[in-house]
Amino acid sequence: MTRSLREVVKEYISERRVRKYRLVTKDGRCNIEFGNVMHRNHFAYVLDIWTTFVETRWRFVIFNFVASFTLSWFIFGLLWYWIARDHGDLKWQNPPENHTACVYSVNTLTYAFLYSLETQTTIGYGNLYVTDVCAGAVALIIIQSLIGTIINCFWCGVVMAKIALPKKRAKTITFTDQAVICPKKGTLCLQIRVANLRKTLMIGSQIYGKLLRTTVTPEGETVILDQVSIDFMVDAGKDGLFFVCPLTLYHVIDKTSPFFDMAVDTLHQHEFELVVFFDGTAESTSSSCQVRTSYIPQEIMWGYDFLPIISRSKEGKYRVDFSNFAKQVPVPTAHCAYCYHNEAGHHHHVSGIENQGFEVIDIEAPNVTKM
């Protein structure tokens, strides 16, 4: 019992360490912070106030939304109270019976606030209205109406922009949590699977990757985030993907690949992070979006392949079984990419499942790894 608990604690600490040192999380967020930013650079966020508010979290947007309207109502309420006081309209000033007020019924601070609110929101209950005896009151009602319109337009634009952010569409693009390495069409490949959870297409889709690792240059300089390009493709190429159903993307592990020198027993000893990017334009909104995820060595399964998920029913409809989206099955795979490509007798061929007609089949995989 004690040994089991120790293993659980060790695994938990290892997972926490992995999450801490990732640059890109599984949902695409970047684990990076900026330090020692000069104060004058912070002022750039104020100059670009539109982007600042659009990228602000919803709770701060709602707080600023409420605060801006309430503060404007209160400030203009004070101005209306000052105009009424200057004209002698308040109760404690004891105006004469034939006195005409600047704003009818504004004789207390509470009524001044209510009139300010009604003016800016164009409510108008009938017992509060401006008269023509004060030019300042006429000018103030024009100014408040214009400022109120500007505030309304600004916050409507911010809310609409946040709702229509392309990254919301990116939430319906999902990757498998793990990648696999296995033979594919006579070569060794690293494979991932990506799915579009909506029926609307992503136009002009392309996918690519960056391998992030720490390297030391011949001059002795240590590069913390050295980036190596990783090409992914499907059978039809790597650009302009027809993303109507889940796709299995693969990277060929040849002599130019950074995975060529890795083996099944040394893969998890390396320190790197494979960041995968998916770019596309939403068909319904014509907005571009990017989806990101990352894989560390512990999330790459050597000697496994994804189960097929596309079939065709007897009625002729194509069917995608998302229950098999992330499932893996062990397949014969070479010990390393070097022996696969160079040594005779190490070319392992996988006998796949023939399903040329896309007929519905039952897949039995007794040793299936679930995500």
Coordinates of C-alpha atoms in Angstrom, one line a residue:
M1 CA 0.0 0.0 0.0
T2 CA 2.9 2.4 0.9
R3 CA 4.7 1.6 -2.3
S4 CA 1.6 2.2 -4.4
L5 CA 1.1 5.6 -2.7
R6 CA 4.7 6.5 -3.4
E7 CA 4.3 5.7 -7.0
V8 CA 1.2 7.8 -7.3
V9 CA 2.9 10.8 -5.6
K10 CA 5.9 10.4 -7.9
E11 CA 3.7 10.3 -11.0
Y12 CA 1.8 13.4 -9.8
I13 CA 5.0 15.4 -9.2
S14 CA 6.3 14.3 -12.6
E15 CA 3.1 15.5 -14.3
R16 CA 3.2 18.9 -12.4
R17 CA 6.8 19.3 -13.5
V18 CA 5.9 18.6 -17.1
R19 CA 3.0 21.1 -17.1
K20 CA 5.3 23.7 -15.5
Y21 CA 8.0 23.5 -18.1
R22 CA 5.8 23.3 -21.2
L23 CA 5.9 26.3 -23.5
V24 CA 2.6 25.6 -25.1
T25 CA -0.2 23.8 -23.1
K26 CA -2.4 21.2 -24.7
D27 CA -5.2 23.8 -25.2
G28 CA -2.8 26.2 -27.0
R29 CA -2.0 28.7 -24.3
C30 CA 1.6 30.0 -24.1
N31 CA 3.4 29.5 -20.8
I32 CA 5.5 32.6 -21.0
E33 CA 5.9 35.9 -19.0
F34 CA 7.6 39.2 -19.7
G35 CA 9.9 40.7 -17.1
N36 CA 11.5 44.1 -16.7
V37 CA 9.2 45.8 -19.2
M38 CA 9.9 49.5 -19.2
H39 CA 7.1 51.8 -17.9
R40 CA 6.9 53.7 -21.2
N41 CA 6.1 50.4 -22.9
H42 CA 3.2 49.8 -20.6
F43 CA 1.7 53.1 -22.0
A44 CA 1.5 51.4 -25.4
Y45 CA -1.3 49.2 -24.0
V46 CA -3.3 52.4 -23.3
L47 CA -2.7 53.8 -26.8
D48 CA -3.9 50.5 -28.2
I49 CA -7.0 50.5 -25.9
W50 CA -9.2 48.7 -28.4
T51 CA -7.0 45.6 -28.5
T52 CA -6.4 45.8 -24.8
F53 CA -10.2 45.6 -24.0
V54 CA -10.8 42.9 -26.6
E55 CA -8.1 40.7 -25.1
T56 CA -9.2 41.4 -21.5
R57 CA -11.0 38.6 -19.7
W58 CA -14.7 38.7 -19.5
R59 CA -14.9 39.5 -15.8
F60 CA -12.9 42.6 -16.3
V61 CA -14.9 43.6 -19.3
I62 CA -18.1 43.3 -17.4
F63 CA -16.7 45.3 -14.4
N64 CA -15.5 48.1 -16.7
F65 CA -18.8 48.0 -18.6
V66 CA -20.8 48.6 -15.4
A67 CA -18.3 51.0 -13.9
S68 CA -18.1 53.2 -17.1
F69 CA -21.9 53.7 -17.3
T70 CA -22.4 54.1 -13.5
L71 CA -19.6 56.6 -13.3
S72 CA -20.8 58.6 -16.3
W73 CA -24.4 58.8 -14.8
F74 CA -23.0 59.9 -11.5
I75 CA -20.7 62.6 -13.0
F76 CA -23.4 64.1 -15.1
G77 CA -25.8 63.8 -12.2
L78 CA -23.4 66.1 -10.2
L79 CA -23.3 68.5 -13.2
W80 CA -27.1 68.6 -13.3
Y81 CA -27.2 69.1 -9.5
W82 CA -24.7 72.0 -9.9
I83 CA -26.9 73.6 -12.6
A84 CA -30.0 73.3 -10.5
R85 CA -28.2 74.7 -7.4
D86 CA -26.7 77.6 -9.5
H87 CA -30.2 78.4 -10.8
G88 CA -31.8 78.2 -7.3
D89 CA -34.0 75.2 -8.1
L90 CA -33.3 73.1 -4.9
K91 CA -35.8 72.7 -2.2
W92 CA -33.5 74.1 0.6
Q93 CA -33.1 77.3 -1.5
N94 CA -36.8 77.9 -1.2
P95 CA -37.5 79.0 -4.8
P96 CA -40.6 81.2 -5.4
E97 CA -43.9 79.7 -6.5
N98 CA -43.6 81.2 -10.1
H99 CA -40.0 79.9 -10.4
T100 CA -39.2 78.0 -13.6
A101 CA -36.5 75.4 -13.0
C102 CA -33.8 74.4 -15.5
V103 CA -34.9 70.8 -15.2
Y104 CA -38.3 70.1 -13.8
S105 CA -38.4 68.2 -10.5
V106 CA -34.6 68.1 -10.2
N107 CA -34.5 69.5 -6.6
T108 CA -32.3 66.9 -4.9
L109 CA -29.1 65.0 -5.7
T110 CA -31.1 61.7 -6.1
Y111 CA -33.4 63.3 -8.7
A112 CA -30.3 64.7 -10.5
F113 CA -28.8 61.2 -10.7
L114 CA -32.1 59.8 -12.0
Y115 CA -32.4 62.5 -14.6
S116 CA -28.8 61.8 -15.7
L117 CA -29.6 58.1 -16.1
E118 CA -32.8 58.8 -18.0
T119 CA -31.1 61.2 -20.4
Q120 CA -28.2 58.9 -21.2
T121 CA -30.4 55.8 -21.6
T122 CA -33.2 57.7 -23.4
I123 CA -35.8 56.3 -21.0
G124 CA -37.9 59.4 -20.0
Y125 CA -40.6 58.7 -17.4
G126 CA -42.3 62.1 -18.0
N127 CA -41.9 63.9 -14.7
L128 CA -38.3 64.9 -15.3
Y129 CA -37.5 67.1 -18.3
V130 CA -35.3 70.1 -19.3
T131 CA -36.8 73.6 -19.8
D132 CA -35.6 76.4 -22.0
V133 CA -34.6 78.9 -19.3
C134 CA -31.0 77.6 -18.9
A135 CA -28.7 77.6 -21.9
G136 CA -26.2 75.5 -19.9
A137 CA -28.8 72.8 -19.3
V138 CA -29.5 72.6 -23.1
A139 CA -25.8 72.3 -23.8
L140 CA -25.3 69.7 -21.1
I141 CA -28.1 67.5 -22.4
I142 CA -26.5 67.6 -25.9
I143 CA -23.0 66.7 -24.5
Q144 CA -24.3 63.9 -22.4
S145 CA -26.3 62.4 -25.2
L146 CA -23.2 62.4 -27.5
I147 CA -20.9 60.9 -24.8
G148 CA -23.6 58.3 -23.9
T149 CA -23.8 57.3 -27.6
I150 CA -20.0 56.9 -27.8
I151 CA -19.9 54.7 -24.7
N152 CA -22.7 52.5 -26.0
C153 CA -21.0 52.1 -29.4
F154 CA -17.6 51.3 -27.8
W155 CA -18.9 48.6 -25.4
C156 CA -21.2 47.1 -28.1
G157 CA -18.1 46.8 -30.3
V158 CA -16.0 45.2 -27.6
V159 CA -18.7 42.6 -26.7
M160 CA -19.3 41.7 -30.3
A161 CA -15.6 41.5 -31.1
K162 CA -15.0 39.2 -28.1
I163 CA -17.9 37.0 -29.0
A164 CA -16.7 36.8 -32.6
L165 CA -13.0 36.1 -31.8
P166 CA -11.6 33.4 -34.1
K167 CA -10.2 31.5 -31.2
K168 CA -13.7 30.6 -30.2
R169 CA -14.0 28.7 -33.5
A170 CA -10.6 27.1 -32.7
K171 CA -12.2 25.4 -29.7
T172 CA -14.0 23.0 -32.1
I173 CA -10.7 21.9 -33.7
T174 CA -9.2 19.2 -31.5
F175 CA -6.0 17.1 -31.6
T176 CA -5.2 13.8 -30.0
D177 CA -3.5 14.1 -26.7
Q178 CA -0.8 11.7 -27.9
A179 CA 1.2 11.2 -31.0
V180 CA 2.3 7.8 -32.4
I181 CA 5.3 6.5 -34.3
C182 CA 4.8 3.6 -36.6
P183 CA 5.4 2.5 -40.3
K184 CA 3.3 4.1 -43.0
K185 CA 3.6 3.3 -46.7
G186 CA 7.1 2.0 -46.5
T187 CA 8.6 4.6 -44.2
L188 CA 8.6 5.4 -40.5
C189 CA 6.3 8.2 -39.5
L190 CA 5.2 10.3 -36.5
Q191 CA 1.4 10.6 -36.7
I192 CA -1.1 12.8 -35.0
R193 CA -4.9 13.1 -35.6
V194 CA -6.9 16.2 -35.8
A195 CA -10.7 16.6 -36.1
N196 CA -13.1 19.4 -36.9
L197 CA -16.2 19.1 -34.6
R198 CA -18.3 21.3 -36.9
K199 CA -19.7 20.4 -40.3
T200 CA -18.7 23.7 -41.7
L201 CA -15.3 23.5 -43.4
M202 CA -12.0 25.3 -42.7
I203 CA -10.8 26.8 -45.9
G204 CA -7.2 27.0 -46.9
S205 CA -6.1 24.8 -44.0
Q206 CA -2.5 24.0 -43.4
I207 CA -0.6 22.3 -40.6
Y208 CA 3.0 22.5 -39.6
G209 CA 5.1 22.0 -36.5
K210 CA 8.1 23.4 -34.6
L211 CA 10.4 21.3 -32.5
L212 CA 11.6 23.3 -29.5
R213 CA 14.7 22.2 -27.7
T214 CA 17.8 23.5 -26.0
T215 CA 20.9 23.4 -28.1
V216 CA 24.6 24.5 -27.8
T217 CA 26.1 26.1 -30.8
P218 CA 29.7 25.4 -32.0
E219 CA 30.6 28.7 -30.4
G220 CA 29.4 27.6 -27.0
E221 CA 26.3 29.6 -26.9
T222 CA 23.2 28.0 -25.3
V223 CA 20.0 28.5 -27.2
I224 CA 17.0 27.8 -24.9
L225 CA 14.3 27.7 -27.5
D226 CA 15.9 26.5 -30.6
Q227 CA 13.2 25.9 -33.3
V228 CA 13.4 23.2 -35.9
S229 CA 10.6 23.1 -38.6
I230 CA 8.6 19.9 -38.7
D231 CA 6.5 19.2 -41.9
F232 CA 3.2 17.3 -41.6
M233 CA 1.2 16.1 -44.5
V234 CA -1.6 13.9 -45.6
D235 CA -1.7 11.8 -48.7
A236 CA -2.8 14.8 -50.8
G237 CA -0.1 17.1 -49.5
K238 CA 0.4 19.5 -46.6
D239 CA -1.5 22.6 -47.8
G240 CA -5.1 23.2 -48.7
L241 CA -6.4 20.2 -46.7
F242 CA -10.0 19.0 -47.4
F243 CA -10.9 19.1 -43.7
V244 CA -14.4 17.6 -43.9
C245 CA -13.6 14.7 -41.5
P246 CA -10.8 13.8 -39.0
L247 CA -7.4 13.6 -40.6
T248 CA -4.4 11.6 -39.7
L249 CA -1.3 13.7 -40.3
Y250 CA 2.1 12.3 -40.5
H251 CA 5.7 13.4 -40.5
V252 CA 8.2 11.3 -42.3
I253 CA 11.2 10.3 -40.1
D254 CA 14.0 10.4 -42.6
K255 CA 17.6 11.5 -42.4
T256 CA 16.6 15.2 -42.4
S257 CA 14.1 14.7 -39.4
P258 CA 15.3 15.5 -35.9
F259 CA 13.6 12.2 -34.8
F260 CA 16.0 10.2 -36.9
D261 CA 18.5 9.7 -34.1
M262 CA 15.9 8.7 -31.5
A263 CA 15.0 5.1 -30.6
V264 CA 12.2 3.5 -28.6
D265 CA 14.4 3.2 -25.5
T266 CA 15.9 6.7 -25.8
L267 CA 12.9 8.8 -26.9
H268 CA 11.7 9.6 -23.4
Q269 CA 15.2 10.6 -22.3
H270 CA 15.3 13.5 -24.7
E271 CA 14.1 17.0 -23.7
F272 CA 12.1 18.6 -26.4
E273 CA 8.6 19.9 -27.1
L274 CA 6.8 19.4 -30.5
V275 CA 4.4 22.3 -31.1
V276 CA 1.8 21.7 -33.8
F277 CA 0.0 24.6 -35.5
F278 CA -3.2 24.4 -37.6
D279 CA -4.1 27.5 -39.6
G280 CA -7.4 27.9 -41.5
T281 CA -10.2 30.2 -42.4
A282 CA -13.7 29.5 -41.1
E283 CA -16.2 29.0 -44.0
S284 CA -19.1 30.6 -42.2
T285 CA -17.4 33.8 -40.8
S286 CA -14.4 34.1 -43.2
S287 CA -12.2 34.7 -40.1
S288 CA -8.8 33.2 -39.8
C289 CA -7.8 31.2 -36.7
Q290 CA -4.9 29.2 -35.4
V291 CA -5.1 26.1 -33.2
R292 CA -2.0 25.0 -31.2
T293 CA -1.1 22.0 -29.2
S294 CA 2.2 20.4 -28.1
Y295 CA 3.6 17.0 -27.4
I296 CA 6.5 16.1 -25.1
P297 CA 8.5 12.9 -25.3
Q298 CA 6.2 11.2 -22.7
E299 CA 3.2 11.8 -25.0
I300 CA 4.7 10.1 -28.1
M301 CA 4.0 6.4 -28.3
W302 CA 6.5 4.4 -30.2
G303 CA 5.1 1.3 -31.9
Y304 CA 1.4 2.3 -31.9
D305 CA -1.0 3.3 -34.6
F306 CA -4.4 5.0 -34.5
L307 CA -7.5 2.9 -35.2
P308 CA -9.6 3.7 -38.3
I309 CA -12.6 5.9 -37.6
I310 CA -14.2 6.5 -41.0
S311 CA -16.6 4.0 -42.5
R312 CA -19.7 4.0 -44.8
S313 CA -23.1 2.7 -43.9
K314 CA -25.3 0.5 -46.1
E315 CA -27.3 3.6 -46.9
G316 CA -24.2 5.2 -48.5
K317 CA -23.6 7.7 -45.7
Y318 CA -20.1 8.3 -44.4
R319 CA -19.8 7.7 -40.7
V320 CA -17.1 9.0 -38.3
D321 CA -16.7 7.0 -35.1
F322 CA -15.2 9.5 -32.6
S323 CA -15.0 6.8 -30.0
N324 CA -11.9 5.6 -31.9
F325 CA -10.5 9.1 -32.4
A326 CA -7.7 8.8 -29.9
K327 CA -7.5 5.0 -29.5
Q328 CA -4.3 3.3 -30.3
V329 CA -3.3 -0.3 -31.1
P330 CA 0.3 -1.7 -31.0
V331 CA 1.8 -2.6 -34.4
P332 CA 5.2 -4.1 -35.4
T333 CA 7.7 -1.2 -35.5
A334 CA 11.4 -1.0 -35.9
H335 CA 13.5 -0.3 -32.8
C336 CA 14.9 2.9 -34.3
A337 CA 14.6 5.0 -37.5
Y338 CA 18.3 4.3 -38.3
C339 CA 17.8 0.5 -38.4
Y340 CA 14.5 0.9 -40.2
H341 CA 16.2 2.7 -43.1
N342 CA 19.6 1.2 -43.2
E343 CA 19.8 -2.3 -41.8
A344 CA 18.4 -5.3 -43.7
G345 CA 15.8 -7.3 -41.9
H346 CA 14.5 -4.4 -39.8
H347 CA 11.9 -3.2 -42.2
H348 CA 8.7 -4.2 -40.4
H349 CA 5.6 -4.1 -42.5
V350 CA 2.1 -3.7 -40.9
S351 CA -0.7 -5.8 -42.2
G352 CA -3.5 -3.2 -42.1
I353 CA -7.3 -3.8 -42.3
E354 CA -8.6 -3.8 -45.9
N355 CA -11.6 -1.6 -46.0
Q356 CA -11.6 -0.2 -49.5
G357 CA -15.3 0.2 -49.8
F358 CA -15.6 2.1 -46.5
E359 CA -18.0 -0.5 -45.2
V360 CA -19.0 -0.5 -41.5
I361 CA -16.8 -2.9 -39.6
D362 CA -16.3 -3.9 -36.0
I363 CA -12.8 -3.3 -34.8
E364 CA -11.6 -5.6 -32.1
A365 CA -8.5 -4.4 -30.3
P366 CA -8.0 -6.3 -27.1
N367 CA -4.9 -4.2 -26.1
V368 CA -6.2 -0.7 -26.9
T369 CA -4.8 2.3 -25.2
K370 CA -7.4 4.9 -24.4
M371 CA -6.6 8.6 -24.2

